[in-house]
Tab-separated table of N, CA and C in Angstrom:
chain	number	residue	atom	x	y	z
N	1	MET	N	-67.451	129.996	-69.300
N	1	MET	CA	-67.921	128.786	-69.974
N	1	MET	C	-66.975	128.463	-71.127
N	2	THR	N	-66.600	127.236	-71.215
N	2	THR	CA	-65.688	126.815	-72.270
N	2	THR	C	-66.453	126.315	-73.488
N	3	LYS	N	-65.792	126.359	-74.597
N	3	LYS	CA	-66.372	125.909	-75.859
N	3	LYS	C	-66.421	124.376	-75.932
N	4	TYR	N	-65.577	123.712	-75.142
N	4	TYR	CA	-65.430	122.248	-75.210
N	4	TYR	C	-65.835	121.619	-73.891
N	5	SER	N	-66.542	120.492	-73.985
N	5	SER	CA	-66.874	119.781	-72.759
N	5	SER	C	-65.866	118.667	-72.478
N	6	SER	N	-65.137	118.231	-73.509
N	6	SER	CA	-64.116	117.197	-73.297
N	6	SER	C	-63.082	117.247	-74.417
N	7	LEU	N	-61.964	116.560	-74.193
N	7	LEU	CA	-60.893	116.520	-75.183
N	7	LEU	C	-61.323	115.827	-76.473
N	8	SER	N	-62.336	114.982	-76.406
N	8	SER	CA	-62.775	114.263	-77.603
N	8	SER	C	-63.395	115.201	-78.648
N	9	GLU	N	-63.688	116.435	-78.269
N	9	GLU	CA	-64.254	117.410	-79.199
N	9	GLU	C	-63.173	118.271	-79.859
N	10	VAL	N	-61.914	118.023	-79.525
N	10	VAL	CA	-60.817	118.901	-79.922
N	10	VAL	C	-60.052	118.368	-81.132
N	11	CYS	N	-59.702	119.285	-82.032
N	11	CYS	CA	-58.844	118.967	-83.172
N	11	CYS	C	-57.529	119.736	-82.995
N	12	ILE	N	-56.423	119.008	-83.024
N	12	ILE	CA	-55.100	119.591	-82.814
N	12	ILE	C	-54.269	119.444	-84.080
N	13	MET	N	-53.630	120.553	-84.481
N	13	MET	CA	-52.653	120.487	-85.564
N	13	MET	C	-51.277	120.293	-84.929
N	14	LEU	N	-50.628	119.198	-85.262
N	14	LEU	CA	-49.283	118.910	-84.798
N	14	LEU	C	-48.302	119.310	-85.888
N	15	VAL	N	-47.378	120.209	-85.561
N	15	VAL	CA	-46.370	120.673	-86.512
N	15	VAL	C	-45.027	120.157	-86.013
N	16	GLU	N	-44.514	119.134	-86.675
N	16	GLU	CA	-43.288	118.458	-86.232
N	16	GLU	C	-42.559	117.909	-87.445
N	17	ASP	N	-41.286	118.244	-87.578
N	17	ASP	CA	-40.519	117.791	-88.739
N	17	ASP	C	-39.849	116.438	-88.526
N	18	ASN	N	-39.653	116.019	-87.274
N	18	ASN	CA	-39.016	114.745	-86.979
N	18	ASN	C	-40.075	113.640	-86.990
N	19	LYS	N	-39.928	112.696	-87.901
N	19	LYS	CA	-40.959	111.653	-88.096
N	19	LYS	C	-41.201	110.809	-86.851
N	20	ILE	N	-40.143	110.487	-86.111
N	20	ILE	CA	-40.307	109.667	-84.897
N	20	ILE	C	-41.078	110.447	-83.839
N	21	ASN	N	-40.659	111.694	-83.593
N	21	ASN	CA	-41.386	112.536	-82.636
N	21	ASN	C	-42.824	112.749	-83.096
N	22	GLN	N	-43.001	112.942	-84.386
N	22	GLN	CA	-44.332	113.140	-84.956
N	22	GLN	C	-45.228	111.943	-84.636
N	23	MET	N	-44.700	110.746	-84.858
N	23	MET	CA	-45.463	109.528	-84.616
N	23	MET	C	-45.807	109.381	-83.127
N	24	LEU	N	-44.834	109.640	-82.251
N	24	LEU	CA	-45.057	109.483	-80.813
N	24	LEU	C	-46.069	110.491	-80.276
N	25	VAL	N	-45.913	111.751	-80.639
N	25	VAL	CA	-46.817	112.784	-80.140
N	25	VAL	C	-48.215	112.612	-80.734
N	26	LYS	N	-48.287	112.246	-82.004
N	26	LYS	CA	-49.591	111.994	-82.638
N	26	LYS	C	-50.342	110.907	-81.874
N	27	LYS	N	-49.653	109.848	-81.516
N	27	LYS	CA	-50.274	108.744	-80.779
N	27	LYS	C	-50.755	109.209	-79.405
N	28	MET	N	-49.952	110.030	-78.733
N	28	MET	CA	-50.363	110.554	-77.423
N	28	MET	C	-51.631	111.398	-77.546
N	29	ILE	N	-51.670	112.248	-78.577
N	29	ILE	CA	-52.839	113.109	-78.792
N	29	ILE	C	-54.069	112.252	-79.076
N	30	GLU	N	-53.906	111.245	-79.925
N	30	GLU	CA	-55.024	110.336	-80.238
N	30	GLU	C	-55.481	109.591	-78.989
N	31	ASN	N	-54.530	109.192	-78.136
N	31	ASN	CA	-54.882	108.499	-76.891
N	31	ASN	C	-55.702	109.379	-75.949
N	32	LEU	N	-55.575	110.698	-76.107
N	32	LEU	CA	-56.378	111.627	-75.312
N	32	LEU	C	-57.789	111.778	-75.886
N	33	GLY	N	-58.012	111.218	-77.070
N	33	GLY	CA	-59.319	111.282	-77.712
N	33	GLY	C	-59.467	112.407	-78.719
N	34	CYS	N	-58.384	113.155	-78.946
N	34	CYS	CA	-58.431	114.288	-79.869
N	34	CYS	C	-58.208	113.837	-81.310
N	35	LYS	N	-58.730	114.615	-82.237
N	35	LYS	CA	-58.430	114.442	-83.655
N	35	LYS	C	-57.094	115.144	-83.918
N	36	VAL	N	-56.295	114.600	-84.840
N	36	VAL	CA	-54.982	115.174	-85.130
N	36	VAL	C	-54.830	115.440	-86.623
N	37	ILE	N	-54.340	116.626	-86.940
N	37	ILE	CA	-53.921	116.982	-88.298
N	37	ILE	C	-52.411	117.160	-88.205
N	38	VAL	N	-51.650	116.527	-89.080
N	38	VAL	CA	-50.186	116.598	-89.009
N	38	VAL	C	-49.630	117.448	-90.141
N	39	ALA	N	-48.741	118.371	-89.769
N	39	ALA	CA	-47.994	119.167	-90.739
N	39	ALA	C	-46.514	118.883	-90.504
N	40	ASN	N	-45.767	118.714	-91.582
N	40	ASN	CA	-44.349	118.360	-91.486
N	40	ASN	C	-43.425	119.569	-91.332
N	41	SER	N	-43.982	120.772	-91.461
N	41	SER	CA	-43.167	121.984	-91.356
N	41	SER	C	-44.066	123.171	-91.031
N	42	GLY	N	-43.428	124.274	-90.648
N	42	GLY	CA	-44.189	125.492	-90.400
N	42	GLY	C	-44.887	125.981	-91.645
N	43	LEU	N	-44.187	125.942	-92.768
N	43	LEU	CA	-44.772	126.394	-94.031
N	43	LEU	C	-45.980	125.537	-94.405
N	44	GLU	N	-45.841	124.223	-94.283
N	44	GLU	CA	-46.961	123.323	-94.592
N	44	GLU	C	-48.150	123.606	-93.678
N	45	SER	N	-47.889	123.892	-92.408
N	45	SER	CA	-48.992	124.163	-91.487
N	45	SER	C	-49.739	125.430	-91.886
N	46	LEU	N	-49.007	126.468	-92.317
N	46	LEU	CA	-49.667	127.699	-92.768
N	46	LEU	C	-50.545	127.437	-93.980
N	47	GLN	N	-50.055	126.598	-94.894
N	47	GLN	CA	-50.851	126.248	-96.071
N	47	GLN	C	-52.098	125.469	-95.661
N	48	MET	N	-51.947	124.579	-94.695
N	48	MET	CA	-53.073	123.760	-94.238
N	48	MET	C	-54.123	124.594	-93.496
N	49	LEU	N	-53.715	125.705	-92.890
N	49	LEU	CA	-54.665	126.543	-92.162
N	49	LEU	C	-55.696	127.197	-93.068
N	50	ASP	N	-55.403	127.260	-94.363
N	50	ASP	CA	-56.380	127.811	-95.300
N	50	ASP	C	-57.636	126.946	-95.385
N	51	GLY	N	-57.499	125.640	-95.178
N	51	GLY	CA	-58.651	124.749	-95.283
N	51	GLY	C	-59.053	124.102	-93.974
N	52	ASN	N	-58.289	124.346	-92.914
N	52	ASN	CA	-58.554	123.728	-91.610
N	52	ASN	C	-58.462	124.790	-90.521
N	53	THR	N	-59.316	124.676	-89.536
N	53	THR	CA	-59.196	125.539	-88.367
N	53	THR	C	-59.137	124.641	-87.135
N	54	PRO	N	-57.927	124.232	-86.758
N	54	PRO	CA	-57.812	123.392	-85.574
N	54	PRO	C	-58.139	124.198	-84.319
N	55	ASP	N	-58.432	123.501	-83.246
N	55	ASP	CA	-58.729	124.168	-81.977
N	55	ASP	C	-57.456	124.591	-81.263
N	56	LEU	N	-56.345	123.930	-81.601
N	56	LEU	CA	-55.071	124.196	-80.949
N	56	LEU	C	-53.950	123.765	-81.885
N	57	ILE	N	-52.818	124.454	-81.818
N	57	ILE	CA	-51.648	124.071	-82.597
N	57	ILE	C	-50.543	123.693	-81.629
N	58	LEU	N	-49.951	122.548	-81.866
N	58	LEU	CA	-48.840	122.038	-81.070
N	58	LEU	C	-47.645	121.982	-82.001
N	59	THR	N	-46.665	122.867	-81.805
N	59	THR	CA	-45.554	122.962	-82.744
N	59	THR	C	-44.209	122.740	-82.086
N	60	ASP	N	-43.325	122.101	-82.817
N	60	ASP	CA	-41.934	122.012	-82.412
N	60	ASP	C	-41.344	123.414	-82.545
N	61	ILE	N	-40.401	123.763	-81.700
N	61	ILE	CA	-39.763	125.078	-81.823
N	61	ILE	C	-38.652	125.027	-82.856
N	62	GLN	N	-37.826	123.992	-82.779
N	62	GLN	CA	-36.639	123.944	-83.624
N	62	GLN	C	-36.902	123.131	-84.883
N	63	MET	N	-37.261	123.861	-85.958
N	63	MET	CA	-37.502	123.240	-87.254
N	63	MET	C	-36.747	124.053	-88.302
N	64	PRO	N	-36.334	123.402	-89.385
N	64	PRO	CA	-35.640	124.147	-90.441
N	64	PRO	C	-36.594	125.072	-91.198
N	65	MET	N	-36.067	126.085	-91.787
N	65	MET	CA	-36.748	127.073	-92.625
N	65	MET	C	-37.685	128.004	-91.852
N	66	MET	N	-38.570	127.479	-91.021
N	66	MET	CA	-39.459	128.307	-90.214
N	66	MET	C	-39.607	127.650	-88.847
N	67	ASN	N	-39.019	128.249	-87.822
N	67	ASN	CA	-39.125	127.637	-86.501
N	67	ASN	C	-40.495	127.914	-85.881
N	68	GLY	N	-40.756	127.282	-84.759
N	68	GLY	CA	-42.066	127.395	-84.123
N	68	GLY	C	-42.423	128.804	-83.684
N	69	MET	N	-41.396	129.595	-83.297
N	69	MET	CA	-41.674	130.979	-82.880
N	69	MET	C	-42.064	131.842	-84.074
N	70	GLU	N	-41.402	131.645	-85.195
N	70	GLU	CA	-41.759	132.382	-86.410
N	70	GLU	C	-43.165	131.978	-86.861
N	71	LEU	N	-43.463	130.687	-86.782
N	71	LEU	CA	-44.797	130.195	-87.124
N	71	LEU	C	-45.848	130.861	-86.235
N	72	ALA	N	-45.578	130.915	-84.921
N	72	ALA	CA	-46.527	131.526	-83.991
N	72	ALA	C	-46.767	132.994	-84.335
N	73	ARG	N	-45.714	133.730	-84.651
N	73	ARG	CA	-45.870	135.144	-85.012
N	73	ARG	C	-46.728	135.294	-86.272
N	74	LYS	N	-46.514	134.415	-87.256
N	74	LYS	CA	-47.304	134.478	-88.491
N	74	LYS	C	-48.773	134.163	-88.220
N	75	ILE	N	-49.034	133.166	-87.377
N	75	ILE	CA	-50.415	132.804	-87.059
N	75	ILE	C	-51.089	133.930	-86.285
N	76	LYS	N	-50.397	134.476	-85.304
N	76	LYS	CA	-50.986	135.533	-84.466
N	76	LYS	C	-51.236	136.817	-85.247
N	77	SER	N	-50.543	137.014	-86.373
N	77	SER	CA	-50.772	138.210	-87.187
N	77	SER	C	-51.608	137.897	-88.432
N	78	HIS	N	-52.223	136.712	-88.460
N	78	HIS	CA	-53.031	136.283	-89.597
N	78	HIS	C	-54.203	137.243	-89.800
N	79	THR	N	-54.587	137.450	-91.051
N	79	THR	CA	-55.693	138.361	-91.358
N	79	THR	C	-57.047	137.818	-90.903
N	80	ASN	N	-57.172	136.490	-90.798
N	80	ASN	CA	-58.409	135.887	-90.312
N	80	ASN	C	-58.357	135.865	-88.779
N	81	PRO	N	-59.246	136.582	-88.091
N	81	PRO	CA	-59.191	136.639	-86.627
N	81	PRO	C	-59.407	135.280	-85.954
N	82	ILE	N	-60.133	134.389	-86.598
N	82	ILE	CA	-60.332	133.046	-86.033
N	82	ILE	C	-59.001	132.289	-86.030
N	83	THR	N	-58.264	132.370	-87.133
N	83	THR	CA	-56.946	131.731	-87.211
N	83	THR	C	-55.992	132.374	-86.216
N	84	ALA	N	-55.992	133.692	-86.135
N	84	ALA	CA	-55.088	134.413	-85.240
N	84	ALA	C	-55.339	134.073	-83.770
N	85	ALA	N	-56.539	133.628	-83.451
N	85	ALA	CA	-56.897	133.322	-82.063
N	85	ALA	C	-56.599	131.880	-81.649
N	86	ILE	N	-56.127	131.035	-82.570
N	86	ILE	CA	-55.853	129.634	-82.229
N	86	ILE	C	-54.740	129.575	-81.177
N	87	PRO	N	-54.977	128.902	-80.052
N	87	PRO	CA	-53.922	128.763	-79.044
N	87	PRO	C	-52.767	127.912	-79.603
N	88	ILE	N	-51.543	128.303	-79.245
N	88	ILE	CA	-50.349	127.601	-79.729
N	88	ILE	C	-49.521	127.148	-78.538
N	89	LEU	N	-49.191	125.862	-78.541
N	89	LEU	CA	-48.279	125.286	-77.555
N	89	LEU	C	-47.030	124.836	-78.293
N	90	ALA	N	-45.887	124.850	-77.594
N	90	ALA	CA	-44.634	124.474	-78.245
N	90	ALA	C	-43.981	123.285	-77.562
N	91	LEU	N	-43.249	122.533	-78.381
N	91	LEU	CA	-42.449	121.396	-77.930
N	91	LEU	C	-41.000	121.698	-78.269
N	92	THR	N	-40.097	121.305	-77.411
N	92	THR	CA	-38.683	121.472	-77.728
N	92	THR	C	-37.858	120.486	-76.923
N	93	GLY	N	-36.705	120.145	-77.469
N	93	GLY	CA	-35.782	119.261	-76.766
N	93	GLY	C	-35.011	120.009	-75.700
N	94	TYR	N	-34.909	121.327	-75.859
N	94	TYR	CA	-34.183	122.148	-74.894
N	94	TYR	C	-34.767	123.549	-74.910
N	95	ALA	N	-35.018	124.089	-73.749
N	95	ALA	CA	-35.472	125.483	-73.678
N	95	ALA	C	-34.880	126.130	-72.444
N	96	GLY	N	-33.854	126.942	-72.660
N	96	GLY	CA	-33.336	127.761	-71.582
N	96	GLY	C	-34.326	128.892	-71.348
N	97	GLU	N	-34.094	129.688	-70.320
N	97	GLU	CA	-35.010	130.793	-70.008
N	97	GLU	C	-35.156	131.764	-71.174
N	98	ASP	N	-34.051	132.055	-71.873
N	98	ASP	CA	-34.123	132.990	-73.002
N	98	ASP	C	-35.025	132.457	-74.103
N	99	GLU	N	-34.845	131.161	-74.458
N	99	GLU	CA	-35.674	130.586	-75.519
N	99	GLU	C	-37.136	130.500	-75.084
N	100	LYS	N	-37.361	130.131	-73.836
N	100	LYS	CA	-38.737	130.037	-73.342
N	100	LYS	C	-39.400	131.418	-73.358
N	101	ASN	N	-38.700	132.441	-72.912
N	101	ASN	CA	-39.258	133.800	-72.931
N	101	ASN	C	-39.514	134.279	-74.351
N	102	ALA	N	-38.602	133.963	-75.274
N	102	ALA	CA	-38.790	134.337	-76.686
N	102	ALA	C	-40.025	133.631	-77.247
N	103	ALA	N	-40.208	132.357	-76.889
N	103	ALA	CA	-41.375	131.602	-77.354
N	103	ALA	C	-42.663	132.235	-76.833
N	104	LEU	N	-42.681	132.559	-75.551
N	104	LEU	CA	-43.881	133.148	-74.961
N	104	LEU	C	-44.181	134.518	-75.567
N	105	SER	N	-43.151	135.287	-75.870
N	105	SER	CA	-43.386	136.609	-76.460
N	105	SER	C	-43.795	136.523	-77.931
N	106	SER	N	-43.602	135.354	-78.561
N	106	SER	CA	-44.015	135.178	-79.961
N	106	SER	C	-45.489	134.810	-80.092
N	107	GLY	N	-46.150	134.566	-78.956
N	107	GLY	CA	-47.563	134.199	-78.996
N	107	GLY	C	-47.827	132.770	-78.554
N	108	ILE	N	-46.771	132.045	-78.206
N	108	ILE	CA	-46.909	130.666	-77.710
N	108	ILE	C	-47.352	130.727	-76.252
N	109	LEU	N	-48.340	129.917	-75.887
N	109	LEU	CA	-48.884	129.928	-74.519
N	109	LEU	C	-48.018	129.195	-73.511
N	110	ASN	N	-47.424	128.080	-73.951
N	110	ASN	CA	-46.671	127.244	-73.030
N	110	ASN	C	-45.651	126.443	-73.818
N	111	VAL	N	-44.552	126.095	-73.155
N	111	VAL	CA	-43.480	125.325	-73.781
N	111	VAL	C	-43.288	124.042	-72.982
N	112	MET	N	-43.376	122.904	-73.672
N	112	MET	CA	-43.123	121.609	-73.040
N	112	MET	C	-41.772	121.091	-73.499
N	113	ILE	N	-41.004	120.586	-72.548
N	113	ILE	CA	-39.679	120.049	-72.849
N	113	ILE	C	-39.813	118.554	-73.133
N	114	LYS	N	-39.238	118.123	-74.275
N	114	LYS	CA	-39.210	116.696	-74.615
N	114	LYS	C	-38.114	116.040	-73.782
N	115	PRO	N	-38.300	114.830	-73.335
N	115	PRO	CA	-39.528	114.028	-73.464
N	115	PRO	C	-40.543	114.455	-72.406
N	116	PHE	N	-41.794	114.349	-72.744
N	116	PHE	CA	-42.880	114.635	-71.810
N	116	PHE	C	-43.852	113.477	-71.887
N	117	GLY	N	-44.652	113.329	-70.854
N	117	GLY	CA	-45.603	112.226	-70.799
N	117	GLY	C	-46.991	112.645	-71.230
N	118	GLN	N	-47.836	111.659	-71.404
N	118	GLN	CA	-49.210	111.903	-71.834
N	118	GLN	C	-49.980	112.717	-70.806
N	119	ASP	N	-49.713	112.495	-69.507
N	119	ASP	CA	-50.411	113.255	-68.470
N	119	ASP	C	-50.068	114.740	-68.553
N	120	GLU	N	-48.783	115.063	-68.786
N	120	GLU	CA	-48.376	116.460	-68.922
N	120	GLU	C	-49.034	117.083	-70.155
N	121	LEU	N	-49.046	116.333	-71.249
N	121	LEU	CA	-49.669	116.818	-72.478
N	121	LEU	C	-51.157	117.103	-72.241
N	122	LYS	N	-51.829	116.192	-71.585
N	122	LYS	CA	-53.258	116.353	-71.280
N	122	LYS	C	-53.501	117.599	-70.435
N	123	THR	N	-52.670	117.803	-69.438
N	123	THR	CA	-52.812	118.958	-68.555
N	123	THR	C	-52.626	120.263	-69.310
N	124	VAL	N	-51.574	120.342	-70.126
N	124	VAL	CA	-51.255	121.578	-70.845
N	124	VAL	C	-52.335	121.895	-71.891
N	125	ILE	N	-52.791	120.881	-72.619
N	125	ILE	CA	-53.854	121.094	-73.606
N	125	ILE	C	-55.145	121.523	-72.905
N	126	SER	N	-55.478	120.841	-71.816
N	126	SER	CA	-56.698	121.166	-71.073
N	126	SER	C	-56.666	122.588	-70.534
N	127	GLN	N	-55.510	123.014	-70.016
N	127	GLN	CA	-55.381	124.387	-69.512
N	127	GLN	C	-55.541	125.396	-70.647
N	128	ALA	N	-54.901	125.125	-71.782
N	128	ALA	CA	-54.952	126.058	-72.914
N	128	ALA	C	-56.376	126.231	-73.434
N	129	LEU	N	-57.162	125.160	-73.395
N	129	LEU	CA	-58.533	125.194	-73.926
N	129	LEU	C	-59.602	125.312	-72.846
N	130	LYS	N	-59.146	125.432	-71.591
N	130	LYS	CA	-60.056	125.569	-70.450
N	130	LYS	C	-61.056	124.415	-70.350
N	131	ILE	N	-60.488	123.212	-70.447
N	131	ILE	CA	-61.274	121.979	-70.339
N	131	ILE	C	-60.935	121.301	-69.022
N	132	ASN	N	-61.924	120.737	-68.368
N	132	ASN	CA	-61.661	119.944	-67.177
N	132	ASN	C	-60.957	118.657	-67.630
N	133	PRO	N	-59.669	118.452	-67.233
N	133	PRO	CA	-58.921	117.283	-67.729
N	133	PRO	C	-59.453	115.947	-67.208
N	134	ASP	N	-60.304	115.983	-66.178
N	134	ASP	CA	-60.830	114.739	-65.621
N	134	ASP	C	-62.136	114.313	-66.259
N	135	ARG	N	-62.633	115.133	-67.171
N	135	ARG	CA	-63.896	114.813	-67.841
N	135	ARG	C	-63.647	113.820	-68.986
N	136	PRO	N	-64.422	112.756	-69.064
N	136	PRO	CA	-64.201	111.767	-70.140
N	136	PRO	C	-64.528	112.315	-71.516
């Protein structure tokens, strides 16, 4: 049994440093009916986790200062077990097998290559949260 009956019950933290990508992905997430919290960096997202517990984190891999894999490792080792259990998906402009394997070993569930469409995003989020993607 899943915790969610539809995507409209889901809150996603989007961690993206590129403003254009941030705007596009945020709109896609909103179009799926999800609530979105935006963080401009890995560090900002960690600070925001103190007051927010999103259902899923969608992070860019390649960001300055703290990349998405480092962010995932920090979240997965968080002292709060609820925070440590948040599913993490990654976005990247390029992911060879080595980078994809490194991402998965850091605690990231899945890696999506940019550009991706709303249908792919819906499928990956639904799989991560065990939601029927066809449910309104």
